[in-house]
Short mmCIF file of C-alpha atoms in Angstrom, two decimals:
data_model
loop_
_atom_site.label_atom_id
_atom_site.label_comp_id
_atom_site.label_asym_id
_atom_site.label_seq_id
_atom_site.Cartn_x
_atom_site.Cartn_y
_atom_site.Cartn_z
CA MET A 6 -26.79 18.11 14.36
CA ALA A 7 -27.31 14.36 14.80
CA VAL A 8 -25.97 12.12 12.05
CA ASP A 9 -28.46 9.81 10.36
CA ALA A 10 -27.04 6.27 10.06
CA THR A 11 -28.71 2.87 9.68
CA VAL A 12 -27.32 -0.62 10.12
CA PRO A 13 -27.31 -2.26 6.67
CA GLU A 14 -29.88 -5.03 6.37
CA ASN A 15 -27.33 -7.68 5.42
CA ILE A 16 -25.30 -6.84 8.53
CA SER A 17 -28.33 -7.02 10.82
CA ALA A 18 -29.29 -10.37 9.33
CA PHE A 19 -25.75 -11.72 9.68
CA LEU A 20 -25.21 -10.93 13.35
CA SER A 21 -26.98 -13.00 15.99
CA THR A 22 -27.55 -10.06 18.34
CA ALA A 23 -27.49 -6.29 18.35
CA THR A 24 -25.09 -4.27 20.47
CA PRO A 25 -26.64 -3.67 23.91
CA THR A 26 -27.83 -0.13 24.53
CA ALA A 27 -25.79 -0.16 27.76
CA TRP A 28 -22.58 -0.45 25.72
CA LEU A 29 -23.60 2.53 23.58
CA ASP A 30 -24.32 4.58 26.71
CA ILE A 31 -20.88 3.81 28.15
CA ALA A 32 -19.11 4.42 24.84
CA CYS A 33 -20.59 7.92 24.60
CA GLU A 34 -19.25 8.66 28.08
CA ARG A 35 -15.78 7.28 27.31
CA LEU A 36 -14.96 8.65 23.89
CA PRO A 37 -11.18 8.96 24.42
CA GLU A 38 -10.96 5.28 25.36
CA MET A 39 -13.17 4.27 22.44
CA LEU A 40 -11.07 6.25 19.96
CA LEU A 41 -7.83 4.85 21.36
CA ASP A 42 -9.07 1.29 21.00
CA HIS A 43 -10.51 2.07 17.57
CA ALA A 44 -7.08 3.23 16.41
CA ASN A 45 -5.56 0.03 17.75
CA CYS A 46 -8.27 -2.00 16.01
CA GLU A 47 -7.44 -0.42 12.67
CA LEU A 48 -3.76 -1.32 13.13
CA LYS A 49 -4.69 -4.89 14.04
CA ALA A 50 -7.05 -5.12 11.07
CA ALA A 51 -4.21 -4.09 8.75
CA SER A 52 -1.95 -6.64 10.42
CA SER A 53 -4.57 -9.36 10.02
CA ALA A 54 -4.91 -8.59 6.32
CA LEU A 55 -1.13 -8.80 5.92
CA GLY A 56 -1.22 -12.09 7.80
CA PHE A 57 -3.26 -13.59 4.97
CA LEU A 58 -0.57 -12.43 2.53
CA TYR A 59 2.15 -14.15 4.52
CA ARG A 60 0.21 -17.37 5.07
CA TYR A 61 -1.39 -17.72 1.63
CA PRO A 62 0.74 -15.80 -0.93
CA ASP A 63 -0.07 -18.38 -3.62
CA ARG A 64 -3.77 -17.47 -3.58
CA THR A 65 -3.66 -14.58 -6.04
CA ALA A 66 -7.16 -13.15 -5.65
CA LEU A 67 -7.00 -13.39 -1.86
CA ALA A 68 -3.52 -11.85 -1.71
CA GLN A 69 -4.42 -8.91 -3.93
CA ARG A 70 -7.60 -8.15 -2.02
CA MET A 71 -5.88 -8.38 1.37
CA SER A 72 -3.10 -6.09 0.17
CA ARG A 73 -5.70 -3.45 -0.72
CA LEU A 74 -7.55 -4.08 2.54
CA ALA A 75 -4.39 -3.54 4.60
CA ARG A 76 -3.83 -0.18 2.91
CA GLU A 77 -7.42 0.87 3.53
CA GLU A 78 -7.25 -0.11 7.21
CA LEU A 79 -4.06 1.92 7.60
CA ARG A 80 -5.81 4.90 6.04
CA HIS A 81 -8.58 4.52 8.64
CA PHE A 82 -5.89 4.37 11.33
CA GLU A 83 -4.47 7.67 10.09
CA GLN A 84 -7.94 9.25 10.17
CA VAL A 85 -8.61 8.11 13.74
CA ARG A 86 -5.17 9.34 14.83
CA SER A 87 -5.92 12.73 13.30
CA ILE A 88 -9.14 13.01 15.31
CA MET A 89 -7.30 11.90 18.45
CA ALA A 90 -4.63 14.53 17.89
CA ASP A 91 -7.26 17.25 17.54
CA MET A 92 -8.80 16.07 20.83
CA ASP A 93 -5.40 15.82 22.58
CA ILE A 94 -5.79 12.06 23.11
CA PRO A 95 -2.38 10.38 23.29
CA PHE A 96 -1.85 7.11 21.47
CA GLU A 97 -0.69 3.95 23.20
CA ARG A 98 -0.64 0.31 22.19
CA LEU A 99 -3.34 -1.84 23.74
CA SER A 100 -3.33 -5.59 24.19
CA ALA A 101 -5.85 -7.76 22.38
CA SER A 102 -9.35 -7.55 23.79
CA ARG A 103 -11.27 -10.49 25.20
CA TYR A 104 -13.39 -10.38 22.04
CA ALA A 105 -10.50 -10.84 19.63
CA GLY A 106 -8.71 -13.35 21.85
CA LYS A 107 -11.70 -15.64 22.30
CA LEU A 108 -12.55 -15.58 18.60
CA ARG A 109 -8.95 -16.52 17.74
CA GLU A 110 -9.12 -19.42 20.20
CA ALA A 111 -11.92 -20.87 18.08
CA VAL A 112 -9.72 -21.13 14.96
CA ARG A 113 -9.01 -24.74 14.02
CA PRO A 114 -5.34 -25.56 13.30
CA GLU A 115 -5.74 -27.78 10.23
CA GLU A 116 -6.32 -26.56 6.69
CA PRO A 117 -8.55 -25.71 4.93
CA TYR A 118 -10.51 -25.13 8.14
CA LYS A 119 -7.95 -22.69 9.53
CA LEU A 120 -8.36 -20.44 6.49
CA LEU A 121 -12.14 -20.83 6.62
CA ASP A 122 -12.31 -19.88 10.30
CA LEU A 123 -10.01 -16.89 9.86
CA LEU A 124 -12.15 -15.59 7.01
CA LEU A 125 -15.43 -16.13 8.85
CA ILE A 126 -14.07 -14.45 11.97
CA GLY A 127 -12.89 -11.57 9.80
CA ALA A 128 -16.44 -11.27 8.47
CA LEU A 129 -17.88 -11.25 11.99
CA ILE A 130 -15.49 -8.54 13.19
CA GLU A 131 -16.19 -6.33 10.17
CA ALA A 132 -19.94 -6.85 10.57
CA ARG A 133 -19.82 -5.94 14.25
CA SER A 134 -17.74 -2.85 13.49
CA CYS A 135 -20.25 -1.77 10.87
CA GLU A 136 -23.18 -2.32 13.23
CA ARG A 137 -21.55 -0.34 16.03
CA PHE A 138 -20.55 2.52 13.74
CA ALA A 139 -24.15 2.80 12.57
CA ARG A 140 -25.71 2.60 16.02
CA ILE A 141 -23.38 5.01 17.76
CA SER A 142 -22.99 7.62 15.00
CA PRO A 143 -26.25 9.50 15.75
CA ARG A 144 -25.22 9.78 19.42
CA LEU A 145 -21.79 11.31 18.84
CA PRO A 146 -20.56 14.88 18.34
CA GLU A 147 -21.20 15.84 14.72
CA ARG A 148 -17.64 15.52 13.37
CA LEU A 149 -17.08 12.13 14.96
CA GLY A 150 -20.56 10.97 14.03
CA ARG A 151 -19.98 11.88 10.38
CA PHE A 152 -16.67 10.07 10.40
CA TYR A 153 -18.13 6.87 11.83
CA ALA A 154 -21.12 6.98 9.50
CA GLY A 155 -18.67 7.40 6.63
CA LEU A 156 -16.99 4.11 7.56
CA LEU A 157 -20.18 2.08 7.15
CA ALA A 158 -19.76 1.40 3.44
CA SER A 159 -16.16 0.24 3.74
CA GLU A 160 -16.88 -2.04 6.70
CA ALA A 161 -19.84 -3.59 4.89
CA ARG A 162 -17.66 -4.10 1.81
CA HIS A 163 -14.92 -5.74 3.88
CA PHE A 164 -17.53 -8.06 5.41
CA GLU A 165 -18.74 -9.08 1.96
CA HIS A 166 -15.18 -9.79 0.77
CA TYR A 167 -14.47 -12.05 3.73
CA ILE A 168 -17.66 -14.03 3.13
CA ALA A 169 -16.98 -14.32 -0.60
CA PHE A 170 -13.46 -15.65 0.00
CA ALA A 171 -14.72 -18.13 2.59
CA LYS A 172 -16.88 -19.58 -0.16
CA SER A 173 -14.33 -19.42 -2.99
CA GLU A 174 -10.96 -20.19 -1.39
CA CYS A 175 -11.50 -23.05 1.05
CA GLY A 176 -13.01 -25.85 -1.02
CA VAL A 177 -15.63 -26.42 1.66
CA ALA A 178 -19.30 -27.09 0.86
CA ASP A 179 -21.73 -24.24 1.51
CA ALA A 180 -23.66 -26.33 4.04
CA GLU A 181 -20.49 -26.91 6.06
CA ILE A 182 -19.60 -23.22 5.88
CA ASP A 183 -23.08 -22.28 7.12
CA ALA A 184 -22.82 -24.76 9.99
CA ARG A 185 -19.43 -23.43 11.07
CA LEU A 186 -20.62 -19.85 10.75
CA LEU A 187 -23.53 -20.63 13.05
CA GLU A 188 -21.08 -21.93 15.67
CA LEU A 189 -18.89 -18.84 15.42
CA ARG A 190 -21.88 -16.51 15.54
CA VAL A 191 -22.87 -18.07 18.87
CA VAL A 192 -19.37 -17.41 20.24
CA GLU A 193 -19.42 -13.83 18.96
CA ALA A 194 -22.86 -13.08 20.38
CA GLU A 195 -21.89 -14.43 23.79
CA LEU A 196 -18.87 -12.13 23.86
CA ILE A 197 -21.04 -9.14 22.97
CA MET A 198 -23.81 -9.91 25.47
CA SER A 199 -21.83 -11.12 28.49
CA PRO A 200 -20.18 -8.78 31.04
CA ASP A 201 -16.66 -7.74 30.11
CA PRO A 202 -13.77 -6.82 32.42
CA GLU A 203 -12.77 -3.90 30.20
CA PHE A 204 -14.26 -1.37 27.82
CA ARG A 205 -13.18 -1.77 24.22
CA PHE A 206 -14.71 -1.04 20.83
CA HIS A 207 -15.68 -4.71 20.48
CA SER A 208 -16.24 -5.47 24.14
CA GLY A 209 -19.33 -6.64 25.90
CA VAL A 210 -20.82 -4.30 28.47
CA PRO A 211 -18.09 -3.50 31.01
CA GLY A 212 -18.75 -5.19 34.31
CA VAL A 213 -17.66 -8.22 36.26
CA ALA A 214 -16.34 -10.92 33.95
#
């Protein structure tokens, strides 16, 4: 039975482009690879949340939220690993994807713009995850489709937290935040739409880079 899942309106409005259908087609044919990278993504998401704790421990609200976020991402990691185990998919560590690497290259080194960029990039990654979970869920085997559809609410919530902290923690005017977000959205959309040398959960369509 196909799972019914819809991309939340705020996520659709936030992203500059939708995931290409060609990526969805390939993902459905390469489920073990997608699950392996998804597990790695959850580990990296937990690590990123902890990174905020190490860099900005004096920001109480941010630190407390990121502590909870890290625990939630680790719980998702455990859930993906459980599915992988049931499907006899071995786990291995994967290097950062082109998507994550290029977004990190856009982070400015000086504060408060470093914090702002990290938070906005976090929002973009969570939004893209949410969008892909919603779009691929109806095409997956029922158990996996239900699992991915069940992640929609948490990914959308994470996205909202990142945006809220970008506005409350950086001391940057809303107009400047919007302008920077527009720049980062262009980078993110290009990574999603352009050919990618590898298949990953956040990759563009695999092809010639």
